[in-house]
C-alpha cells in the first residue's frame, strides 16, 4: 500500500520537503511546541513544555521514523533561507492491507500527565477512528505542524481535526470544541480544559453544566481579555512596562495561581504549610541586599507602602533601646499617605522640612524642633529617590543634616532601586547618582568615606509589572552592637508573625525578575535607557522645551507652564501622567523604540524643526533599535519546570487534604483563568470601578448602605481589599 512518491516536491524554491531522519528528533519536538503550545493554552495543559513531555515527544518521532515509511511516513519542510530550519512536518499512518493500523508506534504516556484528560484526548480519537473505519485499510494524517510566523497559518491538529493548533472535537463528542488561538472564547476554553483538576464542591460542581450562568460571566471575561490584549502598550508610562510584565507569563505557565501564601518572614518556614515560595524570596532578599553591601540583610516583599511602614517601624523599635527621647519622623517629598500611616499606626510625631529652602535656616529650624531640654530628639528621615510625582529628595543636604543632628535614614527606592544600584561607577558619577550602603551604624554622618550614602533601611524595587508597585523592605540584621529584633511589630497577627499572611505571587514575580535579568541584565538595560534619555534631553534643549529631569530616575517632567492642553493630551496618549502640580511626567522604559521618541518630539513640535531634531537622535551614540531585551533575557525553562512541578505537587496534596487548611475549590476552577491575566495590563479605571462595585455590594450586605441611614452616616465607613488569609479574596470595613 506504500507509494514512493508519498513525500511531494516543494511548490516553492524557498522550501524543501524531505523524509525525516533520526537527526531531526529534537527539532521536531521543538517544532511541536512552537506550533501548538504558542497557539492555544489548551496545549499547555495537554502537552506541557517540561523535560518529561519533551522526552516523550522525542520517543514519538523516533519510533515513527524507525518503523519506516511503509508504516509511518514522516515528512519535514526545511526553510532554505533560514539555515534549513524545520518549519513544518507531517506524520502519516500508511494504509495496511490487513487493516492493522493501531497506534503501536507511540510511547507510554507520561505518568505526570492527567490520566483522565489524556484518555479523553488521545484515547478518544483512536477509539473514534476505530469505530468509523474498523479494519478497512485507510490512510490518515496522524500529526501535522507548521510554524505560524513562516506560513501565516496555524498547525493542523491530530487526525480528523483541522483547527490550527486548537483542541479538536471527535466523534465521541467529549472533547473541547476546536478554537483558534485568536478566537474570542479562549477563557472559556481554558475553563473547560481545567475541569479535570477541579476540587469539586456543591457550587463548583454546578459550573460543569453548560447552561449555568457562570458561562455568561466567562463570555464577558473573554471580551475583556480580547480588548485588553489588543491595546497597544506605551513605552512612556512611568509605573509599568511590557518587558517586566512578560515575566508574569512564566508564572502562568507554571499553572499558577494556586492557593499559596507567605506566612511570616522569608526565613520563618513552617513545615506544616508547604504552599509558599520562600526559597525564592530568601535569595531575592540576599541579592538585593548584596547590591547595597549587605548580603545578610533581613527583609520581605510587600506593597511598597507596607514595606515603607515596616522599615520605619523597624527604626522606631531600634531607637527605643538607643535613646530616652522619642524619635521624630522628618520628611520632605516622601509619600504623605505613608507618613500618615506611620503617625496613626506607630504614634510617631512628624515634621516636614523643605530641602529646597535655605539649608542653614532649615537645619536651624529642625534643631529647634527636635530639641528636648539639653538633648536632641533622634530623627528618622524618610527620603524618596523617585516619588510617584517624580520628586526626589536631596541626599547631599540630608547628609549635611546628619553632621548636626542624631539622624537615621530610611530610603524609598521602590521605583528605582534596580536602576541606581546596577549602573557602572562611571555612569553613576556622570549622572550625579550617589551609591547607597545599608548601614549598621547609628547616629554617624551619612556620607561615608567611599562617597556612598549610609541608609539604615531601604525599600528596593524597580521592575514594576503593575501600577500597584511592590518592594522589598531591607534592614541590617543588626544595628549598632546589638542584634535587631527578629520580628518587627508592625501589624501583629494572632500567630505573632509580622502581619499574618502574605500573598506569595509578588515575591515570586520579583524573584523571577531577578533570575531573568540579574545585575548584568539590569545594568545593560538601564545604561541604555539613560543614554536614550540624554538624547531626548538634547533634542528638547534644541526645541527650547522646559523639562525637569530628577537625577535618580528615568523620569522626564514637562512643566505645565510649557504645556498647552493639546500638548498635554498628546503626551498623555503616549503614556504620560499628570502630577498634582499639573505637570506631565513620562519615564523612559525598556520597551521604547525610535518611533516612540519621534512621537514624543512630534507632540512637542510638529513643525519643520523635526528634521533637525531627528538628526540629534541619529547622531546619538546609541542604536536602541538593535536591542530586543525580551529575547535576550528569558526566565530559564528549568525554573519554569521546577515551579510547575511544585504546583503539581500542591494540587495532589490539596485533593487529599479534606479541606485543611482551607478549601481550594475556587482556585482549582478559576486559577487557570486568573493565570491568563497575569501578563495582561488591566486598566486602572476598570479596576477602580469594579472594585467600588464589589465593596458597595458587601457594605450593603452589612447594612452600611441601608436606606435608613443617611449619607453622613454612610460616609463614616470606608472599605478596602486585603489579602487576609487567602489569595486576595477578603475585604475589610472600618470607621474612618
XYZ file of C-alpha atoms in Angstrom:
736
model
C 0.000 0.000 0.000
C 3.074 2.285 0.308
C 3.781 4.719 -2.530
C 7.312 6.007 -3.052
C 6.040 9.445 -4.069
C 4.337 9.963 -0.712
C 6.744 12.854 0.043
C 5.799 15.534 -2.511
C 8.030 18.070 -4.166
C 8.083 21.560 -2.724
C 5.934 24.122 -4.558
C 8.410 26.875 -3.645
C 12.132 27.425 -4.172
C 12.402 28.652 -0.592
C 11.273 25.367 0.983
C 12.422 21.775 0.617
C 10.334 18.732 1.572
C 12.088 15.525 2.626
C 11.674 12.467 4.802
C 12.554 12.924 8.469
C 15.652 11.279 9.929
C 16.817 10.473 13.444
C 18.866 13.685 13.376
C 15.599 15.677 13.247
C 14.130 14.337 16.501
C 14.839 17.274 18.816
C 13.981 19.791 16.098
C 10.635 18.011 15.577
C 9.871 18.272 19.288
C 10.701 21.986 19.274
C 8.565 22.407 16.159
C 5.619 20.908 18.013
C 5.945 23.384 20.866
C 6.488 26.346 18.534
C 3.355 25.446 16.584
C 0.942 24.195 19.230
C 1.864 25.458 22.698
C 2.193 29.008 21.366
C -1.216 28.824 19.703
C -3.641 27.907 22.473
C -3.491 27.440 26.240
C -5.198 24.052 25.818
C -1.889 22.632 24.617
C -0.040 23.979 27.656
C -2.324 21.703 29.666
C -2.339 18.800 27.205
C 1.376 18.661 26.311
C 3.209 20.831 28.865
C 6.650 22.086 27.948
C 8.618 20.126 30.529
C 11.558 17.684 30.303
C 9.370 14.593 30.749
C 6.980 15.533 27.949
C 9.837 16.579 25.676
C 11.413 13.136 26.108
C 8.044 11.584 25.284
C 7.827 13.565 22.046
C 11.386 12.554 21.173
C 10.216 8.961 21.557
C 7.166 9.557 19.346
C 9.300 10.771 16.454
C 11.991 8.129 16.956
C 9.529 5.219 16.946
C 7.779 6.504 13.831
C 10.999 7.100 11.896
C 12.346 3.716 12.988
C 9.152 1.989 11.809
C 9.878 3.303 8.340
C 7.746 4.909 5.627
C 5.890 1.692 4.790
C 4.092 2.054 8.127
C 4.667 5.629 9.337
C 5.652 8.320 6.827
C 7.187 11.377 8.499
C 7.970 14.335 6.237
C 9.555 17.653 7.166
C 9.796 21.041 5.452
C 13.081 22.960 5.567
C 13.336 26.722 5.196
C 16.315 27.108 2.847
C 16.521 30.826 3.600
C 16.836 30.226 7.346
C 19.664 27.680 7.802
C 17.362 24.813 6.785
C 15.279 25.301 9.897
C 12.351 22.874 10.162
C 9.166 24.896 9.735
C 6.570 22.175 9.120
C 6.090 18.441 9.391
C 3.505 15.773 8.736
C 3.184 12.241 10.083
C 1.006 9.897 8.027
C -0.115 6.446 9.090
C 0.136 4.439 5.870
C -2.718 2.140 4.869
C -2.041 -1.556 5.581
C -3.615 -4.357 3.576
C -4.694 -6.230 6.705
C -6.063 -3.101 8.363
C -3.574 -3.301 11.265
C -3.248 0.407 11.854
C -3.451 0.747 15.615
C -1.167 3.320 17.220
C 1.650 0.904 18.009
C 4.327 3.485 17.364
C 3.680 5.686 20.393
C 5.493 5.516 23.769
C 3.619 5.047 27.026
C 2.030 8.304 28.141
C 3.972 10.151 30.877
C 2.742 9.418 34.380
C 2.884 13.149 35.131
C 0.008 13.790 32.720
C -3.547 13.929 33.982
C -4.823 10.391 33.231
C -8.441 11.405 32.613
C -7.531 14.238 30.251
C -5.025 12.003 28.449
C -7.586 9.267 27.887
C -10.276 11.734 26.831
C -7.962 13.275 24.247
C -5.579 10.689 22.797
C -7.684 7.646 23.605
C -10.965 9.099 22.354
C -9.562 9.908 18.912
C -8.187 6.398 18.431
C -11.486 4.958 19.611
C -13.495 7.162 17.263
C -11.325 6.209 14.272
C -11.714 2.525 15.121
C -15.500 2.856 15.330
C -15.709 4.660 11.975
C -13.130 2.774 9.881
C -12.959 -0.594 11.594
C -10.334 -2.821 9.888
C -10.729 -1.265 6.461
C -7.379 -0.131 5.011
C -7.130 3.641 5.146
C -4.651 6.473 5.237
C -4.845 9.033 7.982
C -2.899 12.098 8.975
C -1.711 11.469 12.497
C 0.210 14.668 13.226
C 0.885 17.912 11.395
C 2.508 21.160 12.485
C 3.562 24.459 10.960
C 5.394 27.498 12.302
C 2.911 30.364 12.272
C 5.394 33.156 11.505
C 6.630 31.302 8.399
C 3.375 30.309 6.759
C 0.993 32.759 8.468
C -1.292 29.890 9.416
C -1.546 27.590 12.417
C -0.553 23.952 12.603
C -3.063 21.190 11.928
C -4.033 19.106 14.912
C -4.382 15.365 15.186
C -6.328 13.113 12.790
C -9.714 14.419 11.721
C -9.169 17.924 13.144
C -8.166 20.954 11.092
C -8.436 23.537 13.831
C -4.973 25.110 13.549
C -3.473 24.071 16.847
C -6.745 24.127 18.798
C -8.319 21.280 20.764
C -10.460 19.217 18.346
C -13.940 17.737 18.510
C -14.171 13.974 17.931
C -16.890 11.516 17.063
C -17.082 10.638 20.726
C -18.230 14.200 21.334
C -16.448 14.521 24.656
C -13.643 16.931 23.817
C -13.374 20.670 23.985
C -14.681 22.301 20.787
C -11.969 23.477 18.405
C -10.982 27.100 18.766
C -8.367 29.241 17.086
C -5.777 30.904 19.271
C -7.181 34.312 18.324
C -10.756 33.191 18.956
C -12.714 35.239 21.472
C -13.506 32.115 23.517
C -10.048 31.415 24.901
C -11.076 31.964 28.540
C -13.987 29.553 28.209
C -11.671 27.045 26.543
C -9.256 27.205 29.473
C -12.149 26.885 31.908
C -13.379 23.688 30.278
C -9.901 22.234 29.792
C -9.142 22.686 33.502
C -12.163 20.733 34.737
C -10.076 17.612 35.318
C -8.194 19.405 38.120
C -11.237 20.872 39.865
C -11.703 20.270 43.569
C -15.461 19.955 43.464
C -17.906 21.382 45.962
C -21.683 21.969 45.720
C -21.158 25.335 43.989
C -18.350 24.460 41.606
C -19.975 21.202 40.528
C -22.851 23.246 39.085
C -20.393 25.016 36.777
C -19.979 21.821 34.759
C -23.490 22.441 33.431
C -23.018 24.337 30.118
C -26.244 26.260 30.815
C -25.028 27.643 34.129
C -24.782 31.441 34.292
C -21.049 31.236 35.027
C -20.540 30.680 31.306
C -22.213 34.021 30.557
C -19.815 35.659 33.003
C -16.883 33.952 31.295
C -18.116 35.220 27.935
C -17.789 38.764 29.283
C -14.341 37.897 30.634
C -13.409 36.691 27.148
C -14.448 40.077 25.767
C -12.309 41.874 28.355
C -9.328 39.649 27.617
C -9.564 40.326 23.895
C -9.940 44.068 24.479
C -7.050 44.372 26.926
C -4.608 42.216 24.970
C -5.281 44.174 21.778
C -4.429 47.552 23.331
C -1.051 48.882 22.221
C 1.402 49.305 25.090
C 3.005 52.664 25.794
C 6.744 52.894 26.317
C 6.497 56.042 28.446
C 4.092 55.020 31.225
C 6.062 55.613 34.453
C 4.664 52.791 36.577
C 4.862 49.625 34.439
C 6.396 48.293 31.235
C 5.629 45.327 28.940
C 9.135 43.896 29.415
C 8.616 43.499 33.154
C 5.081 42.221 32.574
C 6.368 39.397 30.365
C 7.927 37.726 33.388
C 4.457 37.129 34.787
C 3.773 34.857 31.818
C 6.221 32.339 33.293
C 4.096 32.276 36.440
C 1.011 31.462 34.371
C 2.870 28.700 32.526
C 3.690 27.122 35.882
C -0.081 26.625 36.455
C -0.299 29.472 38.947
C -2.081 30.886 40.757
C -2.935 28.057 43.095
C -3.669 28.863 46.708
C -0.452 29.933 48.390
C 0.709 32.475 50.912
C 3.888 33.641 52.536
C 3.040 33.367 56.249
C 5.657 35.232 58.260
C 9.124 36.282 57.151
C 11.162 34.563 54.403
C 13.169 32.532 56.923
C 10.145 31.629 59.073
C 9.338 28.290 57.461
C 6.563 26.144 58.912
C 6.928 22.588 57.631
C 3.179 22.010 58.000
C 2.497 24.685 55.367
C 4.175 23.873 52.024
C 2.281 26.361 49.847
C 4.856 29.143 49.584
C 7.876 30.343 47.600
C 10.109 31.379 50.478
C 13.263 29.904 48.953
C 12.824 32.352 46.069
C 12.173 35.243 48.459
C 15.217 34.403 50.596
C 17.503 34.509 47.568
C 15.861 37.715 46.348
C 16.496 39.478 49.672
C 20.096 38.259 49.644
C 20.793 39.568 46.131
C 19.137 42.940 46.659
C 20.951 43.341 49.974
C 24.269 42.490 48.340
C 23.854 45.420 45.964
C 23.936 47.788 48.937
C 26.737 45.981 50.727
C 24.816 43.583 52.987
C 24.077 40.109 51.629
C 22.851 39.047 55.083
C 20.171 41.749 55.236
C 16.742 40.964 56.616
C 13.513 41.837 54.840
C 10.443 40.736 52.956
C 8.330 41.616 49.907
C 5.146 43.655 50.224
C 3.338 46.506 48.554
C 5.718 49.436 48.619
C 3.542 51.379 51.082
C 3.585 48.490 53.564
C 7.310 47.928 53.053
C 7.969 51.600 53.854
C 5.885 51.376 57.026
C 7.737 48.227 58.061
C 11.128 49.892 57.623
C 10.102 52.989 59.577
C 8.729 50.775 62.345
C 11.993 48.809 62.435
C 13.943 52.021 63.035
C 11.471 53.190 65.673
C 11.851 49.927 67.582
C 15.625 50.126 67.442
C 15.677 53.739 68.640
C 13.515 52.858 71.634
C 16.506 50.977 73.042
C 19.096 53.553 71.987
C 17.532 56.794 73.216
C 15.418 58.045 76.083
C 13.709 60.549 73.767
C 11.001 59.678 71.299
C 12.134 59.878 67.680
C 10.500 62.291 65.265
C 9.735 61.399 61.652
C 11.065 64.064 59.265
C 10.400 64.230 55.530
C 10.075 66.492 52.503
C 8.929 64.739 49.310
C 8.043 61.402 50.909
C 4.584 59.931 50.295
C 2.083 61.725 52.546
C -0.180 58.671 52.877
C 2.681 56.595 54.254
C 3.634 59.392 56.656
C 0.013 59.494 57.855
C 0.073 55.719 58.335
C 3.253 55.978 60.418
C 1.652 58.634 62.612
C -1.518 56.582 63.032
C -0.032 53.096 63.437
C 3.125 53.885 65.378
C 2.299 57.104 67.240
C 5.206 58.910 65.609
C 5.295 62.681 65.539
C 6.134 64.013 62.074
C 7.673 67.224 60.804
C 8.013 68.375 57.198
C 11.039 70.340 56.030
C 11.845 71.926 52.687
C 15.139 70.703 51.280
C 14.898 73.312 48.535
C 14.893 76.208 51.038
C 17.958 77.776 52.631
C 19.900 74.848 54.089
C 21.223 76.677 57.152
C 17.801 78.067 58.086
C 16.143 74.680 57.562
C 18.721 72.940 59.743
C 18.350 75.568 62.484
C 14.560 75.148 62.481
C 14.896 71.368 62.579
C 17.308 71.517 65.507
C 14.888 73.753 67.386
C 12.014 71.396 66.603
C 13.876 68.345 67.885
C 15.448 69.951 70.973
C 14.238 68.470 74.252
C 15.915 70.095 77.215
C 19.631 69.619 76.771
C 19.193 66.794 74.293
C 18.252 66.422 70.644
C 15.476 64.002 69.846
C 16.617 61.411 67.285
C 15.354 61.895 63.747
C 14.092 59.233 61.365
C 14.473 60.950 58.000
C 12.234 59.365 55.349
C 13.638 60.176 51.907
C 12.339 59.224 48.477
C 14.530 58.651 45.445
C 11.613 58.810 42.982
C 8.093 59.629 44.120
C 5.016 58.964 42.017
C 5.095 62.670 41.215
C 8.679 62.426 40.022
C 10.082 64.219 43.060
C 13.417 63.276 44.614
C 14.989 64.251 47.934
C 18.458 65.789 48.014
C 20.772 63.278 49.708
C 23.630 65.779 49.958
C 21.565 68.061 52.201
C 20.336 65.158 54.336
C 23.949 64.042 54.757
C 24.831 67.572 55.920
C 21.966 67.455 58.460
C 23.383 64.186 59.842
C 26.517 66.048 60.951
C 24.395 68.351 63.142
C 21.543 66.134 64.365
C 21.308 62.484 65.555
C 19.728 61.029 62.433
C 18.933 57.667 60.855
C 17.918 57.447 57.209
C 15.161 55.469 55.537
C 15.190 55.478 51.717
C 12.239 54.646 49.481
C 13.717 53.328 46.223
C 10.700 51.218 45.303
C 10.628 52.702 41.777
C 14.339 52.858 41.023
C 16.479 50.588 43.232
C 17.467 48.328 40.333
C 18.382 51.420 38.317
C 20.598 53.194 40.833
C 22.311 50.045 42.181
C 23.332 48.409 38.890
C 24.790 51.349 36.945
C 28.550 51.344 36.468
C 30.561 53.719 38.650
C 31.373 55.858 35.613
C 27.714 56.188 34.625
C 26.614 56.972 38.184
C 29.184 59.728 38.540
C 28.252 61.174 35.158
C 24.575 61.252 36.171
C 25.234 62.522 39.709
C 23.849 59.424 41.442
C 25.159 58.532 44.900
C 25.756 54.883 45.769
C 23.712 53.525 48.705
C 25.128 51.394 51.523
C 22.897 49.569 54.013
C 24.434 50.747 57.277
C 24.561 49.165 60.731
C 25.955 52.264 62.466
C 23.556 54.631 64.218
C 23.915 58.407 64.527
C 27.006 58.675 62.343
C 27.412 61.111 59.434
C 25.652 59.550 56.459
C 28.326 60.397 53.902
C 30.822 57.531 54.036
C 34.491 57.519 53.107
C 33.839 55.660 49.855
C 31.495 58.510 48.816
C 28.399 56.356 49.304
C 25.412 57.322 51.459
C 24.543 55.257 54.528
C 20.887 54.233 54.642
C 19.636 52.264 57.645
C 16.579 50.827 55.884
C 15.700 50.725 52.187
C 12.659 49.732 50.140
C 14.026 48.149 46.961
C 12.097 47.742 43.717
C 12.003 48.895 40.126
C 10.886 46.296 37.584
C 7.224 47.164 38.079
C 4.752 44.985 36.195
C 1.679 46.690 37.625
C 0.728 50.170 38.774
C 0.494 48.894 42.347
C 4.226 48.625 42.977
C 5.876 46.080 45.227
C 9.162 46.410 47.034
C 11.460 44.641 49.444
C 11.858 46.198 52.849
C 15.568 45.824 53.661
C 17.210 46.337 57.038
C 20.504 45.124 58.502
C 20.309 42.008 60.627
C 21.876 44.181 63.326
C 22.283 47.872 64.088
C 24.987 49.235 66.350
C 26.308 46.486 68.628
C 23.029 44.661 69.194
C 21.054 42.189 67.145
C 17.957 43.806 65.662
C 14.597 42.492 66.709
C 13.935 39.252 64.816
C 10.403 40.488 64.251
C 9.179 43.995 63.628
C 5.922 44.696 65.412
C 4.096 46.296 62.528
C 0.722 44.563 62.220
C 0.656 41.744 64.714
C -1.163 38.608 63.678
C -2.615 36.140 66.193
C 0.293 33.829 65.329
C 2.794 36.568 66.329
C 4.167 36.847 62.805
C 4.763 40.155 61.119
C 1.343 40.501 59.576
C -0.195 37.050 59.377
C -0.458 36.035 55.754
C 1.078 37.465 52.606
C 0.250 36.676 49.014
C 3.169 34.650 47.637
C 2.902 35.701 43.991
C 4.544 39.172 44.292
C 7.666 37.728 45.992
C 7.833 35.043 43.319
C 7.441 37.521 40.448
C 10.096 39.836 41.899
C 12.407 36.841 42.335
C 11.822 35.773 38.729
C 12.690 39.291 37.542
C 15.991 38.974 39.393
C 16.620 35.492 37.959
C 15.713 36.639 34.458
C 17.816 39.799 34.318
C 20.240 39.799 37.218
C 22.661 42.616 37.856
C 24.224 42.333 34.395
C 20.894 42.460 32.587
C 19.569 45.377 34.619
C 22.812 47.264 34.024
C 22.676 46.760 30.254
C 19.051 47.861 30.101
C 19.310 50.874 32.388
C 22.542 52.251 30.955
C 20.986 52.133 27.510
C 17.842 53.860 28.788
C 19.927 56.543 30.493
C 21.592 57.259 27.162
C 18.226 57.408 25.415
C 17.025 59.944 27.970
C 20.145 62.013 27.432
C 19.489 62.045 23.675
C 15.928 63.208 24.251
C 17.077 65.961 26.570
C 19.458 67.215 23.887
C 16.527 67.343 21.482
C 14.371 69.218 23.991
C 17.170 71.712 24.546
C 17.215 72.426 20.810
C 13.461 72.878 20.946
C 13.597 75.209 23.934
C 11.220 72.986 25.927
C 11.295 73.320 29.716
C 11.611 69.910 31.386
C 12.725 68.671 34.803
C 14.864 65.527 34.999
C 15.244 64.046 38.507
C 18.765 62.593 38.847
C 17.805 59.284 40.468
C 15.197 58.111 37.965
C 14.484 57.926 34.241
C 11.554 60.331 34.583
C 11.118 63.407 32.401
C 8.684 66.032 33.682
C 7.163 68.577 31.307
C 6.333 71.703 33.250
C 2.743 72.837 32.994
C 3.946 76.321 32.088
C 5.320 74.959 28.801
C 2.435 72.602 28.017
C -0.708 73.620 26.195
C -3.802 71.488 26.764
C -3.289 69.975 23.323
C 0.302 69.053 24.147
C -0.769 67.586 27.491
C -3.383 65.435 25.779
C -0.831 64.203 23.251
C 1.689 63.334 25.966
C -0.984 61.511 27.966
C -1.872 59.458 24.900
C 1.761 58.282 24.853
C 1.632 57.152 28.487
C 2.316 60.380 30.338
C 0.557 61.015 33.658
C -0.445 64.328 35.190
C 1.102 65.186 38.539
C -0.637 67.040 41.344
C 1.152 70.203 40.198
C -0.367 69.876 36.732
C 2.895 68.800 35.102
C 3.112 65.792 32.766
C 5.510 63.007 33.706
C 6.839 60.304 31.402
C 9.556 57.705 32.003
C 11.976 56.104 29.567
C 11.092 52.418 29.778
C 12.750 49.288 28.312
C 10.157 48.898 25.553
C 10.933 52.295 23.993
C 11.501 52.374 20.235
C 12.829 55.029 17.903
C 9.301 55.624 16.640
C 8.200 56.337 20.228
C 10.856 59.022 20.569
C 9.784 60.644 17.334
C 6.178 60.574 18.585
C 7.234 62.443 21.711
C 9.033 65.056 19.628
C 6.029 65.390 17.342
C 3.882 66.021 20.406
C 6.223 68.838 21.390
C 6.998 70.367 17.992
C 5.078 69.186 14.919
C 6.659 71.789 12.645
C 9.623 71.657 10.258
C 12.151 71.680 13.093
C 11.567 67.942 13.435
C 14.114 67.307 10.712
C 16.833 68.896 12.807
C 15.614 67.119 15.916
C 15.718 63.738 14.224
C 19.322 64.473 13.364
C 20.045 64.987 17.063
C 18.783 61.483 17.769
C 20.537 59.999 14.765
C 23.860 61.418 15.954
C 23.432 59.959 19.442
C 25.961 57.224 20.235
C 23.182 54.702 20.564
C 21.384 52.177 18.422
C 18.498 51.373 20.700
C 16.599 49.601 17.914
C 19.273 46.898 17.967
C 18.323 45.508 21.379
C 15.460 43.136 21.952
C 15.582 42.628 25.697
C 12.579 40.288 25.649
C 14.559 37.793 23.557
C 17.933 38.387 25.169
C 16.637 37.753 28.687
C 14.211 34.951 29.492
C 13.147 33.084 32.592
C 15.117 29.814 32.336
C 12.948 26.892 31.298
C 14.411 24.868 34.165
C 12.943 27.387 36.624
C 9.512 27.235 34.980
C 9.661 23.421 35.041
C 10.581 23.433 38.734
C 7.704 25.789 39.517
C 5.285 23.650 37.549
C 6.357 20.515 39.395
C 5.950 22.334 42.714
C 2.438 23.461 41.849
C 1.503 19.986 40.615
C 2.605 18.574 43.967
C 0.409 21.149 45.691
C -2.571 20.062 43.630
C -2.046 16.463 44.681
C -1.774 17.462 48.340
C -4.873 19.636 48.297
C -7.022 16.916 46.744
C -6.331 14.703 49.749
C -6.317 17.440 52.377
C -10.029 17.173 53.247
C -10.322 20.941 53.335
C -7.317 21.574 55.593
C -6.093 24.233 55.970
C -8.823 25.608 53.744
C -10.922 24.626 50.761
C -9.130 25.039 47.427
C -12.121 24.694 45.127
C -12.226 28.253 43.817
C -8.521 28.243 42.946
C -8.795 24.920 41.144
C -11.569 26.227 38.883
C -10.668 29.894 38.497
C -6.884 29.786 38.967
C -6.194 28.909 35.292
C -8.300 31.900 34.218
C -6.579 34.279 36.628
C -3.246 32.956 35.391
C -4.115 34.027 31.864
C -4.330 37.642 33.074
C -1.030 37.706 34.964
C 0.817 39.188 31.980
C -2.052 41.438 30.868
C -2.283 45.126 31.747
C -5.685 45.680 33.348
C -6.878 49.306 33.050
C -6.678 51.161 36.343
C -10.027 52.845 35.800
C -11.739 49.479 35.257
C -10.217 48.134 38.475
C -11.437 51.147 40.420
C -14.973 50.985 39.054
C -15.365 47.235 39.543
C -13.658 47.335 42.932
C -16.032 50.051 44.115
C -18.978 47.946 42.934
C -17.783 44.926 44.907
C -17.159 46.955 48.029
C -20.524 48.661 47.718
C -22.261 45.289 47.411
C -20.539 43.998 50.536
C -21.279 47.147 52.502
C -24.938 46.863 51.584
C -24.873 43.262 52.807
C -23.694 44.584 56.188
C -26.388 47.246 56.222
C -23.929 50.093 55.791
C -25.774 51.460 52.753
C -29.242 50.808 54.059
C -31.825 53.380 53.068
C -32.475 54.011 56.749
C -29.033 55.522 57.132
C -28.253 58.967 55.867
C -25.250 59.727 53.694
C -23.385 61.346 56.571
C -23.542 58.068 58.486
C -22.534 56.013 55.470
C -19.558 58.263 54.779
C -18.102 57.331 58.171
C -17.166 53.924 56.768
C -14.505 53.029 54.261
C -13.835 49.647 52.702
C -10.711 48.100 51.273
C -9.428 44.827 49.894
C -6.872 42.894 51.891
C -5.054 39.613 51.402
C -6.495 38.345 54.667
C -5.700 34.662 54.941
C -6.407 33.785 51.340
C -5.253 34.875 47.912
C -6.705 38.377 47.964
C -10.313 37.284 48.432
C -11.220 39.293 51.525
C -12.468 42.789 52.305
C -12.309 44.887 55.456
C -14.618 47.628 56.730
C -13.554 50.241 59.254
C -14.900 53.555 60.513
C -12.915 56.493 59.213
